[in-house]
Each structure stands twice: as C-alpha cells, then as structure tokens.
GROMACS .gro file of N, CA and C in nm:
model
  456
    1UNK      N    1  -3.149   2.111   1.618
    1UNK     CA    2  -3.008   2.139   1.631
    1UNK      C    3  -2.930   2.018   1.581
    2UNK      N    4  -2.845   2.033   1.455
    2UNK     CA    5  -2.760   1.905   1.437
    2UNK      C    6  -2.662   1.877   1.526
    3UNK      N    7  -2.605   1.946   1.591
    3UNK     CA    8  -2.536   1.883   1.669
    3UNK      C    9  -2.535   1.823   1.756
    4UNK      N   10  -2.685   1.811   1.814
    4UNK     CA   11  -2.719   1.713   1.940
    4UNK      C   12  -2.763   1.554   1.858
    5UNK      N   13  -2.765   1.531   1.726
    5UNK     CA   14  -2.751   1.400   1.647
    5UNK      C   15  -2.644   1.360   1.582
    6UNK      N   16  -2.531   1.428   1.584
    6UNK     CA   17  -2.441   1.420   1.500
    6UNK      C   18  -2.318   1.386   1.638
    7UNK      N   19  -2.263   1.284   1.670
    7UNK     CA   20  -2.192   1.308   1.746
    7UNK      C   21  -2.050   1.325   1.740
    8UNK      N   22  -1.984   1.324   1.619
    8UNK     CA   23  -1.859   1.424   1.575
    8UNK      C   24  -1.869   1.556   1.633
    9UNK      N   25  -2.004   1.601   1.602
    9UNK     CA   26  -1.982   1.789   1.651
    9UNK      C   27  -2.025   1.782   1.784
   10UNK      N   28  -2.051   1.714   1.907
   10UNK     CA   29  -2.106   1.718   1.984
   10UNK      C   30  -1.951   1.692   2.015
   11UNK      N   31  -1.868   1.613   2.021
   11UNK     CA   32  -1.709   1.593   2.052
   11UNK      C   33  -1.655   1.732   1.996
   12UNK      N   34  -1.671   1.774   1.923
   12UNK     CA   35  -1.568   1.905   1.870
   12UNK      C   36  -1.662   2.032   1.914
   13UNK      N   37  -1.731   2.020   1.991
   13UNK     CA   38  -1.819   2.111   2.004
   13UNK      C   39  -1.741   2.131   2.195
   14UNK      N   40  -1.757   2.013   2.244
   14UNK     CA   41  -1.705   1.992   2.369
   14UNK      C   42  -1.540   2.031   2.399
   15UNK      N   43  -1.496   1.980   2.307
   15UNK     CA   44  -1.320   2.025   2.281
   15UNK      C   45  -1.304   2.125   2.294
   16UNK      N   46  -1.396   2.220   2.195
   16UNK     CA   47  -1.384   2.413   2.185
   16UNK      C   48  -1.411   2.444   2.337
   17UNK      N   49  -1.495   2.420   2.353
   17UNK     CA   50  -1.569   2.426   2.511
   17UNK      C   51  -1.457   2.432   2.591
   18UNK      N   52  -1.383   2.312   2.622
   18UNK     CA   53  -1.274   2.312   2.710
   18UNK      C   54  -1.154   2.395   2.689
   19UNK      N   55  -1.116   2.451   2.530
   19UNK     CA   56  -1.045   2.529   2.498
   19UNK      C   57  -1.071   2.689   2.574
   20UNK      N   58  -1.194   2.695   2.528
   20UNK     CA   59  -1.253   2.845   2.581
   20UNK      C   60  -1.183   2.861   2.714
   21UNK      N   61  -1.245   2.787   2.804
   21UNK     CA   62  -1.273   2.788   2.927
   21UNK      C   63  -1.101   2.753   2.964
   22UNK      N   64  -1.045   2.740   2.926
   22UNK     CA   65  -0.880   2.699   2.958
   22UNK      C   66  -0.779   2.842   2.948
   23UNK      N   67  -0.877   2.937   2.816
   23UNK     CA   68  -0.818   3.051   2.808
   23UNK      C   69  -0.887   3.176   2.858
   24UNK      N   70  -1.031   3.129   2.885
   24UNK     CA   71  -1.054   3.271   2.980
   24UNK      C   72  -1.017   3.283   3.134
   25UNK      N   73  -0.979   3.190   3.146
   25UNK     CA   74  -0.887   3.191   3.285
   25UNK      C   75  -0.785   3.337   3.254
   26UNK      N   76  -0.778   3.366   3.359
   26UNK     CA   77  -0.624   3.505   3.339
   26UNK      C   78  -0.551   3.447   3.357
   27UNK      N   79  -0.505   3.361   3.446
   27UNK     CA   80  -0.344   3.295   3.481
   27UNK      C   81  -0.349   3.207   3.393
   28UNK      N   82  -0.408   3.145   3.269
   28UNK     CA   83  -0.338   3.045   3.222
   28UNK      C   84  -0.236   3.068   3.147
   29UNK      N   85  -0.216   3.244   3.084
   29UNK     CA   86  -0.078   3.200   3.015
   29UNK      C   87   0.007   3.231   3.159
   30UNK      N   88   0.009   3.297   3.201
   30UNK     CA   89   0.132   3.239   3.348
   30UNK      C   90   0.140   3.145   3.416
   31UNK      N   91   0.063   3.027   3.433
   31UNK     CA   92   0.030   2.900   3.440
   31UNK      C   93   0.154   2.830   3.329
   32UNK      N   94   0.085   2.819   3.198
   32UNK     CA   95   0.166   2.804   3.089
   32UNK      C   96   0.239   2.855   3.099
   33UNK      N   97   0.357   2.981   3.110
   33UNK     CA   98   0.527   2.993   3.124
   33UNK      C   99   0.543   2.922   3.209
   34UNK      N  100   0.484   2.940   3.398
   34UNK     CA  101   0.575   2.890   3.497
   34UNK      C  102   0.587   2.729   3.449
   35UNK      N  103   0.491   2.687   3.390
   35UNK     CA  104   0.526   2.524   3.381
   35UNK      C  105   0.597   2.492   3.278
   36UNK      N  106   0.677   2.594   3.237
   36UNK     CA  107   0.734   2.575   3.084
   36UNK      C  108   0.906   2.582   3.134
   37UNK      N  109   0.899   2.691   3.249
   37UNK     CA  110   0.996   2.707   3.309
   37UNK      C  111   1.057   2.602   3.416
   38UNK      N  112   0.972   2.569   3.457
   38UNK     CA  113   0.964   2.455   3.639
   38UNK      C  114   0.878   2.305   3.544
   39UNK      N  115   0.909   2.222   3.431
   39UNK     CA  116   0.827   2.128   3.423
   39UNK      C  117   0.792   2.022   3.552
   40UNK      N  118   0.892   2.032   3.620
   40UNK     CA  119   0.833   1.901   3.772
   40UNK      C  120   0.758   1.961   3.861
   41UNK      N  121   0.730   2.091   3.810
   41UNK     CA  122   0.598   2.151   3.945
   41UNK      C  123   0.513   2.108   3.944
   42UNK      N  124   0.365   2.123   4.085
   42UNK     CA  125   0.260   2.040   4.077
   42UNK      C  126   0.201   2.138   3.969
   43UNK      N  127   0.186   2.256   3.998
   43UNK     CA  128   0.136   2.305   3.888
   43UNK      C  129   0.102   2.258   3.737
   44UNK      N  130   0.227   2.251   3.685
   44UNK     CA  131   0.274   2.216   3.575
   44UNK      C  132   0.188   2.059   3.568
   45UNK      N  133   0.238   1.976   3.628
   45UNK     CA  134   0.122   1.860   3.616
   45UNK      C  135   0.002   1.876   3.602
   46UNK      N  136  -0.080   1.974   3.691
   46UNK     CA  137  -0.197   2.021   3.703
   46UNK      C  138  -0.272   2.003   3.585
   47UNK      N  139  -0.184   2.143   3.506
   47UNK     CA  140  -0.185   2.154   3.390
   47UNK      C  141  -0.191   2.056   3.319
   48UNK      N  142  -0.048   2.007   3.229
   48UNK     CA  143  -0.083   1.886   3.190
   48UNK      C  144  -0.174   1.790   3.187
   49UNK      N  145  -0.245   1.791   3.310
   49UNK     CA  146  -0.345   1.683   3.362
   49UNK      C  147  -0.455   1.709   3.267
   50UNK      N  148  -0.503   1.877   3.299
   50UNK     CA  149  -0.605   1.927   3.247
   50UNK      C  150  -0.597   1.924   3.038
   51UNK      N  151  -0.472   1.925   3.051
   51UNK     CA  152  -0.480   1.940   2.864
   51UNK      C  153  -0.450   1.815   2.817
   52UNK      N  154  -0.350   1.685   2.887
   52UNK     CA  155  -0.347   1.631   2.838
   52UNK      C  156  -0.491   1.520   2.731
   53UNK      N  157  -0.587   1.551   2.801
   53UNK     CA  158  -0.698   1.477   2.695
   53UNK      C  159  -0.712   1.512   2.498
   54UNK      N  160  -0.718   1.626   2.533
   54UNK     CA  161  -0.761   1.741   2.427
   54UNK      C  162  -0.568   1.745   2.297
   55UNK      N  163  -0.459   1.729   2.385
   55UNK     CA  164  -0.341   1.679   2.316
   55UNK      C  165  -0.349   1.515   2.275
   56UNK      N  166  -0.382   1.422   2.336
   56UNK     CA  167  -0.422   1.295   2.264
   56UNK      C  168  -0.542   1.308   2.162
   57UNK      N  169  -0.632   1.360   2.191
   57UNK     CA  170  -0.711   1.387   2.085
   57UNK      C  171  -0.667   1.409   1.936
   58UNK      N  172  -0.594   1.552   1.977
   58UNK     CA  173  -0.533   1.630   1.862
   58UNK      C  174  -0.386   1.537   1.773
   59UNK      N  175  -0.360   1.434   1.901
   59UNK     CA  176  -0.210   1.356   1.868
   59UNK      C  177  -0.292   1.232   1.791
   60UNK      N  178  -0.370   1.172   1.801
   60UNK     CA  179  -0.421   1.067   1.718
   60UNK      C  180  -0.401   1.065   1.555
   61UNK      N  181  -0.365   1.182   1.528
   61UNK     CA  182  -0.420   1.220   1.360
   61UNK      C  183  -0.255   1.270   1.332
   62UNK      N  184  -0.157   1.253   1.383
   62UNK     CA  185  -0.028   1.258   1.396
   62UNK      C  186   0.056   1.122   1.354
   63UNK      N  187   0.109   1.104   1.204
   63UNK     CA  188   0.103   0.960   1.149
   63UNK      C  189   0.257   0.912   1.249
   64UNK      N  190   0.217   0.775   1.295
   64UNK     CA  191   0.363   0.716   1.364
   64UNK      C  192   0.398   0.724   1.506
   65UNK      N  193   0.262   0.847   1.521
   65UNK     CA  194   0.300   0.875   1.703
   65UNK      C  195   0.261   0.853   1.763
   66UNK      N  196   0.274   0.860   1.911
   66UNK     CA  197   0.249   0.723   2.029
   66UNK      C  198   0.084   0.757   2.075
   67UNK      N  199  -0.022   0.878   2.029
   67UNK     CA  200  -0.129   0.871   1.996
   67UNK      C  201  -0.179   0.757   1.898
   68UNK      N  202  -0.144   0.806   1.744
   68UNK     CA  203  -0.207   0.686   1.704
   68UNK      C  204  -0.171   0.527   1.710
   69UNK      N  205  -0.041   0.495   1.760
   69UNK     CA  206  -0.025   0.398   1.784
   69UNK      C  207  -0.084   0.318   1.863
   70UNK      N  208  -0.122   0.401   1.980
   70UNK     CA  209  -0.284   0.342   2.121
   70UNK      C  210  -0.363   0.323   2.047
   71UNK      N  211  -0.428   0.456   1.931
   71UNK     CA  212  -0.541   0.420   1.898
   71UNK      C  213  -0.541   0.316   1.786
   72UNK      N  214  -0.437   0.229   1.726
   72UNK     CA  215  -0.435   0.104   1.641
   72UNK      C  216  -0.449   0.036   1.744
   73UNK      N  217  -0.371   0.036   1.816
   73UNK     CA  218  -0.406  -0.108   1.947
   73UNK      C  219  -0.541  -0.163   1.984
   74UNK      N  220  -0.627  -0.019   2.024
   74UNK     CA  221  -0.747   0.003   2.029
   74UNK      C  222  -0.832  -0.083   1.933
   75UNK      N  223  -0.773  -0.015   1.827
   75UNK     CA  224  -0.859  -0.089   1.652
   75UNK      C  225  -0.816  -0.214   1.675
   76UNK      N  226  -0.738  -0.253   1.689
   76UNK     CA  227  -0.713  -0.442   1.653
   76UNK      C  228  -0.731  -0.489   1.794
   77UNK      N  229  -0.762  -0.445   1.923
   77UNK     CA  230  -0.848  -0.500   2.025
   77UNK      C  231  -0.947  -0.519   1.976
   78UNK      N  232  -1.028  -0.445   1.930
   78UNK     CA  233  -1.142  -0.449   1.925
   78UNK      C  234  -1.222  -0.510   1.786
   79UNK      N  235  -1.114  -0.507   1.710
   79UNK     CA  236  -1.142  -0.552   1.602
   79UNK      C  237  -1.128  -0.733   1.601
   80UNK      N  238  -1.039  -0.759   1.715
   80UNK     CA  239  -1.067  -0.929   1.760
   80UNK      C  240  -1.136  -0.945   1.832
   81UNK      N  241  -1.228  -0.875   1.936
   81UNK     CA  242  -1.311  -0.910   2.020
   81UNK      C  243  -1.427  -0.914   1.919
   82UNK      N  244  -1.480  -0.833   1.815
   82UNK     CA  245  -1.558  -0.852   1.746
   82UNK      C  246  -1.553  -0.952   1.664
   83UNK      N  247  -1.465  -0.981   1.600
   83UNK     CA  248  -1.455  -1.100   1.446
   83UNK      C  249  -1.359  -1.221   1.515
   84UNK      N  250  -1.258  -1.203   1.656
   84UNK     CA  251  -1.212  -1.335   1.671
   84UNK      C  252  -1.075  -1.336   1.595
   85UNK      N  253  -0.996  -1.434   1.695
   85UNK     CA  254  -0.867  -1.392   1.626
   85UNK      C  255  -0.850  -1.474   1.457
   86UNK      N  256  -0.738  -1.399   1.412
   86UNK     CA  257  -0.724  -1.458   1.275
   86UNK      C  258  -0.693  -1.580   1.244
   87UNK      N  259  -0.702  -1.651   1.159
   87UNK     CA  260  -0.700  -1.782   1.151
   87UNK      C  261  -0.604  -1.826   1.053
   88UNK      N  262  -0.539  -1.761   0.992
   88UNK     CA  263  -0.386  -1.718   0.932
   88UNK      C  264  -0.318  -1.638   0.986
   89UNK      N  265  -0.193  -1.660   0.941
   89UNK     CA  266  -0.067  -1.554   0.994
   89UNK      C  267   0.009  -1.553   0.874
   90UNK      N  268   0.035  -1.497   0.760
   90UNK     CA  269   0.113  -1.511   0.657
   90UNK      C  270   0.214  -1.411   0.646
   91UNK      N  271   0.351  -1.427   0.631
   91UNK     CA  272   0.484  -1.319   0.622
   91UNK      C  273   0.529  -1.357   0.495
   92UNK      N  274   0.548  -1.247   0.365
   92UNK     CA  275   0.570  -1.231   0.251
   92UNK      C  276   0.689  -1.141   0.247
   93UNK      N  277   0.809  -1.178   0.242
   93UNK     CA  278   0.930  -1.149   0.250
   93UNK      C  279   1.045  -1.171   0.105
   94UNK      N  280   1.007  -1.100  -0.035
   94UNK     CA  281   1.072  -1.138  -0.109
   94UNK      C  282   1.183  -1.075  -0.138
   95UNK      N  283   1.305  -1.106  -0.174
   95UNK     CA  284   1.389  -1.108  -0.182
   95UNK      C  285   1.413  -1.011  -0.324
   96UNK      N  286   1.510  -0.826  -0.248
   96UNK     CA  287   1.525  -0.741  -0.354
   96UNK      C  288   1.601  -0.805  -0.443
   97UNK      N  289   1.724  -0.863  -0.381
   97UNK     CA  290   1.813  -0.832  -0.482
   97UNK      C  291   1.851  -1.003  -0.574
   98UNK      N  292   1.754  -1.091  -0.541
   98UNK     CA  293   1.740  -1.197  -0.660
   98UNK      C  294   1.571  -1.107  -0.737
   99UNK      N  295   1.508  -1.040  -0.702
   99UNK     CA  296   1.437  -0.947  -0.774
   99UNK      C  297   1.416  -0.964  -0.935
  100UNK      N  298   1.413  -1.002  -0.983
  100UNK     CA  299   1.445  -0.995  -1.170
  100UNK      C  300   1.395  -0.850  -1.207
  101UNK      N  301   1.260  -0.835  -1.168
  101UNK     CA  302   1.150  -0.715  -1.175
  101UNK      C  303   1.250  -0.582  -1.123
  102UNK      N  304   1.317  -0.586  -1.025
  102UNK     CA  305   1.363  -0.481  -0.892
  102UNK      C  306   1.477  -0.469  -0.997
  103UNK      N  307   1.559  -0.581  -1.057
  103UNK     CA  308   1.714  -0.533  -1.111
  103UNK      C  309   1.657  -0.505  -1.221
  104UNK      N  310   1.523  -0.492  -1.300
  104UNK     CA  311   1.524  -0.464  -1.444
  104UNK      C  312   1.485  -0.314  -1.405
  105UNK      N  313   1.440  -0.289  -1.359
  105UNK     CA  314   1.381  -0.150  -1.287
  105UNK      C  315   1.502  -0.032  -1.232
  106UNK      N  316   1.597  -0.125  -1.172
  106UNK     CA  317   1.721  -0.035  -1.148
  106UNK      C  318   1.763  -0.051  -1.247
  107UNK      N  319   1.778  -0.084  -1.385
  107UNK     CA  320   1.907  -0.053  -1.491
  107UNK      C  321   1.980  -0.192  -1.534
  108UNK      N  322   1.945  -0.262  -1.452
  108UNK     CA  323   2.052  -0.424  -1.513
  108UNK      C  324   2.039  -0.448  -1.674
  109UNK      N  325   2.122  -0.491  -1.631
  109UNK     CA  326   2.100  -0.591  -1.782
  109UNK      C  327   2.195  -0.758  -1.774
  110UNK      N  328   2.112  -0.794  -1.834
  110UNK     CA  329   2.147  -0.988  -1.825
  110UNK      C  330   2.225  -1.016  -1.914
  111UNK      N  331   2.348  -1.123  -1.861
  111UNK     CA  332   2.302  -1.228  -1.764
  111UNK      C  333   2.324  -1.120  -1.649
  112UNK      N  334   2.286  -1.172  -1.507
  112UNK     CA  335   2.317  -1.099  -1.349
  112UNK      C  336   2.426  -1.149  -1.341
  113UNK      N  337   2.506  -1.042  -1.300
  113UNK     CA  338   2.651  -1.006  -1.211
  113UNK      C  339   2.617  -1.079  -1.115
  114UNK      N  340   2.777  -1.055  -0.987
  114UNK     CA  341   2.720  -1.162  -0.883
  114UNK      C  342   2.662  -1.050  -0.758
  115UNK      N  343   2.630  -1.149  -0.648
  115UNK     CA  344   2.562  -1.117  -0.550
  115UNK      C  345   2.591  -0.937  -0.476
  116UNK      N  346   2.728  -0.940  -0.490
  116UNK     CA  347   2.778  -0.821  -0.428
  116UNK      C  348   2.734  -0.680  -0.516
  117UNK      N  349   2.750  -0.693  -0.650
  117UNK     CA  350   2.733  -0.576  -0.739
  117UNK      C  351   2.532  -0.555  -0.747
  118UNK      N  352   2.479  -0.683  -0.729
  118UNK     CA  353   2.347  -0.648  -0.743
  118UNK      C  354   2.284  -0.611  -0.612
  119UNK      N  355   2.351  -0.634  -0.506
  119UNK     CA  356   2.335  -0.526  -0.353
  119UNK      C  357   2.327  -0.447  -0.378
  120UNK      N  358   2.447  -0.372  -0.439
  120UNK     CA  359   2.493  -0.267  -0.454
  120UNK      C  360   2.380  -0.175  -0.574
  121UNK      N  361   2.307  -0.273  -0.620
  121UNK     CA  362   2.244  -0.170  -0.754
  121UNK      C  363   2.115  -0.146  -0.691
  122UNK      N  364   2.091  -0.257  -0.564
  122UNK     CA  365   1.940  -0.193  -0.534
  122UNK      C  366   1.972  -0.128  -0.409
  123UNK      N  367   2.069  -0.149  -0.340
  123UNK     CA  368   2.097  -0.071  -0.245
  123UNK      C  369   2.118   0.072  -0.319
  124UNK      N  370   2.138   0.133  -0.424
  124UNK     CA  371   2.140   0.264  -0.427
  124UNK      C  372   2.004   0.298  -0.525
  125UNK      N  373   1.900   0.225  -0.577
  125UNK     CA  374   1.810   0.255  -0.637
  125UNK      C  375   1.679   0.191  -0.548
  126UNK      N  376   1.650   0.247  -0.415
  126UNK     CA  377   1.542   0.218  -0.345
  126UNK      C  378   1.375   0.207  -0.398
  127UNK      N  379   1.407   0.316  -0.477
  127UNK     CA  380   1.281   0.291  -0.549
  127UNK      C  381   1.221   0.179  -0.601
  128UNK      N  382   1.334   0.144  -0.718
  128UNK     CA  383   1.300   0.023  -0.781
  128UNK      C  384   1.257  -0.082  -0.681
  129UNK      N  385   1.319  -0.143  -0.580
  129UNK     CA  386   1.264  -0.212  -0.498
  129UNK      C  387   1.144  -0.191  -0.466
  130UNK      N  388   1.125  -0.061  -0.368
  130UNK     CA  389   1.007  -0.032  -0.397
  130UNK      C  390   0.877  -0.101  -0.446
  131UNK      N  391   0.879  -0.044  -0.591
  131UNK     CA  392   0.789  -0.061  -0.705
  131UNK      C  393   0.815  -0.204  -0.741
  132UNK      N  394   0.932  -0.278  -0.734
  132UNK     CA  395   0.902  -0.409  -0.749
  132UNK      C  396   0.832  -0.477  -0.647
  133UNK      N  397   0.825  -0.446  -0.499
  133UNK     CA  398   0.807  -0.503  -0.399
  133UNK      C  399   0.617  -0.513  -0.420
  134UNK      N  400   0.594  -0.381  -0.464
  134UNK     CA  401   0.481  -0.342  -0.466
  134UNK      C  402   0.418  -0.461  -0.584
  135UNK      N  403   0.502  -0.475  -0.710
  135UNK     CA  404   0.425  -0.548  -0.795
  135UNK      C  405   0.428  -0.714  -0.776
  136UNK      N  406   0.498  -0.765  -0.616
  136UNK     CA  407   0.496  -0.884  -0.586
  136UNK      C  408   0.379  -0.911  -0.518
  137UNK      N  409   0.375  -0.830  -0.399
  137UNK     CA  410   0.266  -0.782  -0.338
  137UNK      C  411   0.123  -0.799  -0.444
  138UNK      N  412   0.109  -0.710  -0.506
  138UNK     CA  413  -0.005  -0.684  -0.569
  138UNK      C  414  -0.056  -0.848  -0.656
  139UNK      N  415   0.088  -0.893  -0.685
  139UNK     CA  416   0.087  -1.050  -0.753
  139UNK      C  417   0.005  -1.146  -0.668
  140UNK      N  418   0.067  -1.163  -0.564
  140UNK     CA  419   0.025  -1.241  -0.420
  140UNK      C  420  -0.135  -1.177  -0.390
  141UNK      N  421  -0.166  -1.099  -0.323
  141UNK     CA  422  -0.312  -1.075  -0.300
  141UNK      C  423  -0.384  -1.139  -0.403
  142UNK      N  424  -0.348  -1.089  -0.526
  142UNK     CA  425  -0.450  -1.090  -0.656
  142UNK      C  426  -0.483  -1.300  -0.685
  143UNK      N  427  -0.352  -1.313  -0.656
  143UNK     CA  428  -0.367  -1.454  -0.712
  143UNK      C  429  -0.354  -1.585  -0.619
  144UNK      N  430  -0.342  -1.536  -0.553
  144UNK     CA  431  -0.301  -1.632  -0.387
  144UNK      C  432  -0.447  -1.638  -0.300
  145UNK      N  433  -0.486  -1.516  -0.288
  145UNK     CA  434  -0.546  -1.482  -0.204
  145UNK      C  435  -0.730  -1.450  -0.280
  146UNK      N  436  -0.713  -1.389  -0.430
  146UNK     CA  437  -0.841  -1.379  -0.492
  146UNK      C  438  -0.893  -1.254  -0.488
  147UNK      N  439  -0.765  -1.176  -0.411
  147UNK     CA  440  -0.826  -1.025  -0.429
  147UNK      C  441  -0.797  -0.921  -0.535
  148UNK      N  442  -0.868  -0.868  -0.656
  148UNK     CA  443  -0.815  -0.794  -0.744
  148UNK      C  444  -0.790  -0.678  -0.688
  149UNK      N  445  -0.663  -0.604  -0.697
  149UNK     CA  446  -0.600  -0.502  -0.663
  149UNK      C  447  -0.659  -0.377  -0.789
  150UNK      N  448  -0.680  -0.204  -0.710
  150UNK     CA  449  -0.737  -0.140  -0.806
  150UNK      C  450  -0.571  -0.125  -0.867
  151UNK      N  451  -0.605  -0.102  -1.039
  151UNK     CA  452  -0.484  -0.015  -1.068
  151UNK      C  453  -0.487   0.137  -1.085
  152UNK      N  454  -0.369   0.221  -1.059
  152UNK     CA  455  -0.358   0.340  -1.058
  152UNK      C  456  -0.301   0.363  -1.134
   0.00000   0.00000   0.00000
C-alpha cells in the first residue's frame, strides 16, 4: 500500500477521513446554520474547535494569510535552530526616483528635470520602478554577493 510510505497521502488520506465523518453526522448541516446564526454559542465553538485544524491546513496555501504567515514563522524558527542565526543583516533600499534605469524606463529623457516632476514620473509609471528595482537587485546578488541570477 503506498500510502502507508508516503506520508503526504497518509495526511490527505486522514483529512478526507475527518471530512467524511464530519458529514455523515445528520446534524452537522444544522450544527453548521445554528452556528452561522448564534456565532458565540458553545456549539458553534464546538464546531469550530472540531474544523478549525483541517481550515489551517487548507489556510496555509492561502498567499499573505495569517495561516501561512505561522507557517513562515515556523520555517525561519526552525530554519535557525538548524543553521544558527545569520551572520549578516543587509537592507538594499535604492532610490526610484534618482533611478537613471527607472526614469529611462518611464519615458525621460536627459538632462533630469527636478526632484518634483521625476516623483511624479515614477509615481505614475510603477512598473518601471519595478523592473528597475528588479535590475538593481539582480546587480547586487550577482556582484556583491557572487550569486548568478537565472535570466528569463
């Protein structure tokens, strides 16, 4: 049986399991209204109690939400208990709108206007920043740091 070696399906195997068994109950969809209706009932907690596992589960794979955000915490706990904390801290903060790359990308043309009009050109062409930010970035790793970046 693969699924008693494989332990992905032995987890999704268990999940269904608890699904089943949550809906061959008869009262669970009246369970489910009254607690939909009354959320501060014990009931309703009950509930909750019982599904909330199987909703974090399902919420992990939900980009930005307070699932996967535990489970990054998780990852970089554990990812310093294993390797130890970092031994750098580096913040790369360049600047859109002295940009040369970012204002050639929005449309400029030289010499540069002053400070207020070139706000104004990347403040309405986000992209370009963007894509310049990206090709500072990609500058820095590659040559700072020794890592060749793939190109796409």
């Amino acid at each position: 049986m693969k699924y008693v070696s494989d332990s992905q399906c032995v987890f999704v195997k268990g999940v269904h399991g608890e699904i089943q068994r949550a809906n061959q109950r008869t009262d669970f969809d009246i369970r489910l209204k009254q607690a939909i209706a009354k959320p501060t009932s014990s009931d309703a907690e009950s509930l909750m109690r019982a599904l909330r596992p199987l909703m974090v589960t399902a919420g992990r794979l939900v980009p930005f939400g307070p699932a996967q955000r535990a489970t990054a915490v998780t990852k970089m706990v554990a990812t310093v208990q294993y390797a130890g904390l970092p031994l750098w801290f580096w913040t790369i903060s360049p600047s859109d709108v002295d940009n040369v790359v970012a204002l050639r990308i929005a449309g400029m043309e030289f010499p540069l206007p002053s400070l207020d009009v070139r706000s104004m050109v990347i403040a309405n062409h986000p992209i370009a920043a963007a894509r310049a930010f990206h090709v500072v970035i990609d500058s820095v790793v590659a040559n700072i740091f020794g890592y060749p970046t793939a190109k796409k």
